[in-house]
mmCIF file of C-alpha atoms in Angstrom:
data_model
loop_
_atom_site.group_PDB
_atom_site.id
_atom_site.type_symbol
_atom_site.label_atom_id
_atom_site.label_comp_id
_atom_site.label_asym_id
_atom_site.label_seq_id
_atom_site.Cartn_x
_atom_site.Cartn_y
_atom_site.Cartn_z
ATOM 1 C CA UNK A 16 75.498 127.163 112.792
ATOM 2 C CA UNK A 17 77.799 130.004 111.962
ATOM 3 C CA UNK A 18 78.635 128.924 108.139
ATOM 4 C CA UNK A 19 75.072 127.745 107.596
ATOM 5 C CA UNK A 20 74.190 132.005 108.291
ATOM 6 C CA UNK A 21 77.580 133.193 106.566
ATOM 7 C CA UNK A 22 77.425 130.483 103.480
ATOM 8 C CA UNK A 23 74.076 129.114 102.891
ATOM 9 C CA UNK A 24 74.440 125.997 100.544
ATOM 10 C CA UNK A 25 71.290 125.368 98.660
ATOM 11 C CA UNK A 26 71.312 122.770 96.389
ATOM 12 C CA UNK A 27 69.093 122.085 93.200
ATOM 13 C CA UNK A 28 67.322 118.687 93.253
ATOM 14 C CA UNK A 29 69.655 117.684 90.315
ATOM 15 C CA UNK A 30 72.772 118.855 91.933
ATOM 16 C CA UNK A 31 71.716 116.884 95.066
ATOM 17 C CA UNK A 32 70.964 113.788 92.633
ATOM 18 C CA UNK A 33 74.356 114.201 91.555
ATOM 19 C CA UNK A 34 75.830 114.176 94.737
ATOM 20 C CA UNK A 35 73.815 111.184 96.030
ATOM 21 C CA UNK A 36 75.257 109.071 92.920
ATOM 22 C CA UNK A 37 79.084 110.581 93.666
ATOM 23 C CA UNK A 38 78.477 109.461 97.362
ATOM 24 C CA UNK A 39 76.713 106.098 96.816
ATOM 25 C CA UNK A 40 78.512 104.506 93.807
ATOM 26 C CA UNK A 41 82.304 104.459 95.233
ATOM 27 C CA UNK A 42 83.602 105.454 91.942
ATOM 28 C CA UNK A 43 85.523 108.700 93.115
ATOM 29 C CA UNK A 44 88.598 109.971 95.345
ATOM 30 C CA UNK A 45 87.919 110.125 98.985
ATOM 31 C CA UNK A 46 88.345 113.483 99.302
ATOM 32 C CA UNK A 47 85.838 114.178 96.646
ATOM 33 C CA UNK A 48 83.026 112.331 98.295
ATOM 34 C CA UNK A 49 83.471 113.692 101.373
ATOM 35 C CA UNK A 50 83.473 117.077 100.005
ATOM 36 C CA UNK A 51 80.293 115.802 98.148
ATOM 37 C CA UNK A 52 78.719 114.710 101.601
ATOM 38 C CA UNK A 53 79.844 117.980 103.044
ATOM 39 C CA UNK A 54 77.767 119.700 100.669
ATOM 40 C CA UNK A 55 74.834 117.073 100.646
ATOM 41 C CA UNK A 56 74.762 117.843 104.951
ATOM 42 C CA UNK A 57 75.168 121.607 104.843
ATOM 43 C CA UNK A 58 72.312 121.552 102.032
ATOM 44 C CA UNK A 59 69.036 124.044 103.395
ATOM 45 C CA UNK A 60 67.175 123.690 100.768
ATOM 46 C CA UNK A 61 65.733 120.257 101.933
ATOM 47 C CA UNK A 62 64.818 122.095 105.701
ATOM 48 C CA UNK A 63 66.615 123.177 109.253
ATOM 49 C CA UNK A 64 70.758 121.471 109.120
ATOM 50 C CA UNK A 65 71.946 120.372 112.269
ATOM 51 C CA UNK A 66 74.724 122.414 114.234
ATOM 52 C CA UNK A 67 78.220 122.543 112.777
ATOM 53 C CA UNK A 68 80.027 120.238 115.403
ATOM 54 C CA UNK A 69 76.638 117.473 114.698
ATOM 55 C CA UNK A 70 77.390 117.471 111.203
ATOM 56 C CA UNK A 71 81.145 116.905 112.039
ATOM 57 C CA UNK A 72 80.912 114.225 114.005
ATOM 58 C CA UNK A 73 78.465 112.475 112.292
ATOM 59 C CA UNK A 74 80.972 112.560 108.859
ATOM 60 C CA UNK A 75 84.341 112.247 110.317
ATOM 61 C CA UNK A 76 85.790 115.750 109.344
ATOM 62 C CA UNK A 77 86.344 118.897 111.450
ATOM 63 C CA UNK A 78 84.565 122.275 111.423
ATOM 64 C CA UNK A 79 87.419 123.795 109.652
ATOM 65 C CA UNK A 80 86.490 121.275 106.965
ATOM 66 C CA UNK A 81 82.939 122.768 106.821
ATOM 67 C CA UNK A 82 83.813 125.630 106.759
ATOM 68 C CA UNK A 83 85.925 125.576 103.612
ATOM 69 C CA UNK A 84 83.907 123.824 101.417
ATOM 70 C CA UNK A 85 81.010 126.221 102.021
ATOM 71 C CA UNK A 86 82.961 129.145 101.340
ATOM 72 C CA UNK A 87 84.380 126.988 97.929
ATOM 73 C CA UNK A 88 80.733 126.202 97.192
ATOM 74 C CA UNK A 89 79.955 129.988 97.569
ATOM 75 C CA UNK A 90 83.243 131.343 96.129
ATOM 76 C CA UNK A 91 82.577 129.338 92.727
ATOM 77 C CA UNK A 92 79.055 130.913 92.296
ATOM 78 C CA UNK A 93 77.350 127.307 93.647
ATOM 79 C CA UNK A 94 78.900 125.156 90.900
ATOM 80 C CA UNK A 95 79.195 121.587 92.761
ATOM 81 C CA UNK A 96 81.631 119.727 89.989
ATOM 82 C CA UNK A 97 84.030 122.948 91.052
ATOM 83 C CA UNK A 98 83.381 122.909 94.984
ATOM 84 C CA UNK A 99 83.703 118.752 95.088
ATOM 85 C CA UNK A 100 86.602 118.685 92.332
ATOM 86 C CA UNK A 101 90.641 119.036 92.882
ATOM 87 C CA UNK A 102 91.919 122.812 91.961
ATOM 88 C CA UNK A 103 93.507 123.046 89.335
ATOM 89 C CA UNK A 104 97.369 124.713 89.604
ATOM 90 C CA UNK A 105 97.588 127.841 87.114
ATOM 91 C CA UNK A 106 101.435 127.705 87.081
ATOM 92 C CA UNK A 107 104.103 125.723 89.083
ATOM 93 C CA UNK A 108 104.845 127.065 92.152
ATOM 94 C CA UNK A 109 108.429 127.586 91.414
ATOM 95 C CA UNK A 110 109.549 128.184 87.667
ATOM 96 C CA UNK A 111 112.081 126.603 86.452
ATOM 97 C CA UNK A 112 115.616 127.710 85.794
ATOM 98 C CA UNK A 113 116.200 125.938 82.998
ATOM 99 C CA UNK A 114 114.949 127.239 79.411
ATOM 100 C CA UNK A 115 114.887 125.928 76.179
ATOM 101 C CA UNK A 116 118.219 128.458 75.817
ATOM 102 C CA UNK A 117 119.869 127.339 79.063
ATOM 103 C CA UNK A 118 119.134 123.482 77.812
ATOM 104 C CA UNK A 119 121.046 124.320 74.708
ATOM 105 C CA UNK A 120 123.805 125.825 75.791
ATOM 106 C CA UNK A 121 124.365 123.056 79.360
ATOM 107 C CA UNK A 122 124.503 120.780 76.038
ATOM 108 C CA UNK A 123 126.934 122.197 74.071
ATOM 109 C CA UNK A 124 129.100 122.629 76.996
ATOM 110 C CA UNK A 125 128.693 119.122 77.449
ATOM 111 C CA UNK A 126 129.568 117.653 74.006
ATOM 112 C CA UNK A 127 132.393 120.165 73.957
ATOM 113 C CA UNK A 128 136.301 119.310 75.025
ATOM 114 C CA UNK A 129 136.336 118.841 78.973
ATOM 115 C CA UNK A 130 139.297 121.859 80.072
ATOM 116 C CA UNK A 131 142.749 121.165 80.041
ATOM 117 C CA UNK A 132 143.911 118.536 82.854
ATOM 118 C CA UNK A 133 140.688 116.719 82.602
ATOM 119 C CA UNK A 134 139.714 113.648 80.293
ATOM 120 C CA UNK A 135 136.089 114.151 80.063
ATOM 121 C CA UNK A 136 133.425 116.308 81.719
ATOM 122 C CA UNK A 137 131.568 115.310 84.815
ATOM 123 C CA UNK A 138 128.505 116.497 86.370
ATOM 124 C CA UNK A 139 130.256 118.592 89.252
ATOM 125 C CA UNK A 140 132.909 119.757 86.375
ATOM 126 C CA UNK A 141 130.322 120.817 84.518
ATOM 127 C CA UNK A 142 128.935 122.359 87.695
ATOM 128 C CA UNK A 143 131.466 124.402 88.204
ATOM 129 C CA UNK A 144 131.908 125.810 84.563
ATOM 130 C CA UNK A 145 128.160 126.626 84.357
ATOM 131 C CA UNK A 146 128.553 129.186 87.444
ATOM 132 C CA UNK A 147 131.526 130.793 85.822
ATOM 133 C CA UNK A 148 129.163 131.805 82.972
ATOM 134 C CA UNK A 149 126.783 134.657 83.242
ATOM 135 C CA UNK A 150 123.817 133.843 80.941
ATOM 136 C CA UNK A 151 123.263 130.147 82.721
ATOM 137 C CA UNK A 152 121.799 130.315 86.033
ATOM 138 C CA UNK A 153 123.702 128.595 88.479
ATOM 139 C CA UNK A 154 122.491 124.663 88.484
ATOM 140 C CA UNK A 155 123.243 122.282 90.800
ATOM 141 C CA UNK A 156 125.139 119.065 89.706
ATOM 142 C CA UNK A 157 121.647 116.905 89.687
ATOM 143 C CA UNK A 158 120.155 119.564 87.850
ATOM 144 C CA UNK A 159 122.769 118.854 84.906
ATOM 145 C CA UNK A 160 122.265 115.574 84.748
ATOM 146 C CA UNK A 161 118.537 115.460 84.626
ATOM 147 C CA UNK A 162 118.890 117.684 81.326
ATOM 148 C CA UNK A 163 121.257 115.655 80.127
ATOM 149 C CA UNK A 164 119.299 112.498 81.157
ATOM 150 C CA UNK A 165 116.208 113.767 79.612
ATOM 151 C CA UNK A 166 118.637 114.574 76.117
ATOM 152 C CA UNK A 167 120.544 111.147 76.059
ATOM 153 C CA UNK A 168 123.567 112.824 76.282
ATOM 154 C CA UNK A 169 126.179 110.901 77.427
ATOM 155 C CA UNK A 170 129.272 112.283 79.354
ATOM 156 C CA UNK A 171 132.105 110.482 77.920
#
């Protein structure tokens, strides 16, 4: 009953008319409607909630899964489209190396003549040549051909 005393959910009659129709209808993700009958079973506003390992057992999910979406319920202000929903990712977790600039220039190395004692560029040639340059960031051989993929450039 620890989250019930650190996180109170209390739910608006609409809100839990809302999640009774997410729940009931089949219409949504799995993970949403179980976040949806997380909420609907941690709700006090309808009287006492059973213990935390209870309501577990009865839905399928583990305390730890309690747990969080009470503190998402509490930490978006009792919103429950935001405590049910997917997060959305602000960025990518890793940027990406290449640019707009670095696309540009990968190209023009590519249309340009392969070095002496080769007939045409390849991806690993090109490989090679883009670490020996300082502005490009050193890409791997995949890499270069996804850009060039994505371009329709074709190394002839």
């Amino acid at each position: 009953m620890g989250s019930q005393k650190k996180r109170p959910v209390r739910l608006t009659a609409q809100d839990r008319e809302e999640l009774v129709r997410v729940t009931t209808t089949g219409v949504r993700g799995a993970s949403m409607i179980m976040r949806a009958r997380v909420l609907l079973a941690l709700d006090i506003s309808v009287g006492d909630v059973d213990s935390k390992e209870v309501i577990a057992a009865r839905l399928g999910v583990s305390g730890e899964t309690l747990r969080l979406v009470a503190k998402r319920f509490a930490e978006t202000g009792g919103d429950v489209h935001a405590t049910i929903a997917r997060k959305k990712r602000d960025l990518p977790p890793v940027p990406s190396p290449v640019t707009g600039e670095v696309e540009a220039r990968l190209i023009a190395m590519a249309c340009s003549q392969p070095p002496q004692g080769y007939t045409r560029w390849s991806l690993r040639l090109l490989e090679k040549h883009v670490a020996l340059v300082e502005d490009i960031p050193d890409l791997d051989h995949s890499t270069i051909g996804r850009v060039l993929k994505k371009r329709n450039c074709a190394l002839i």
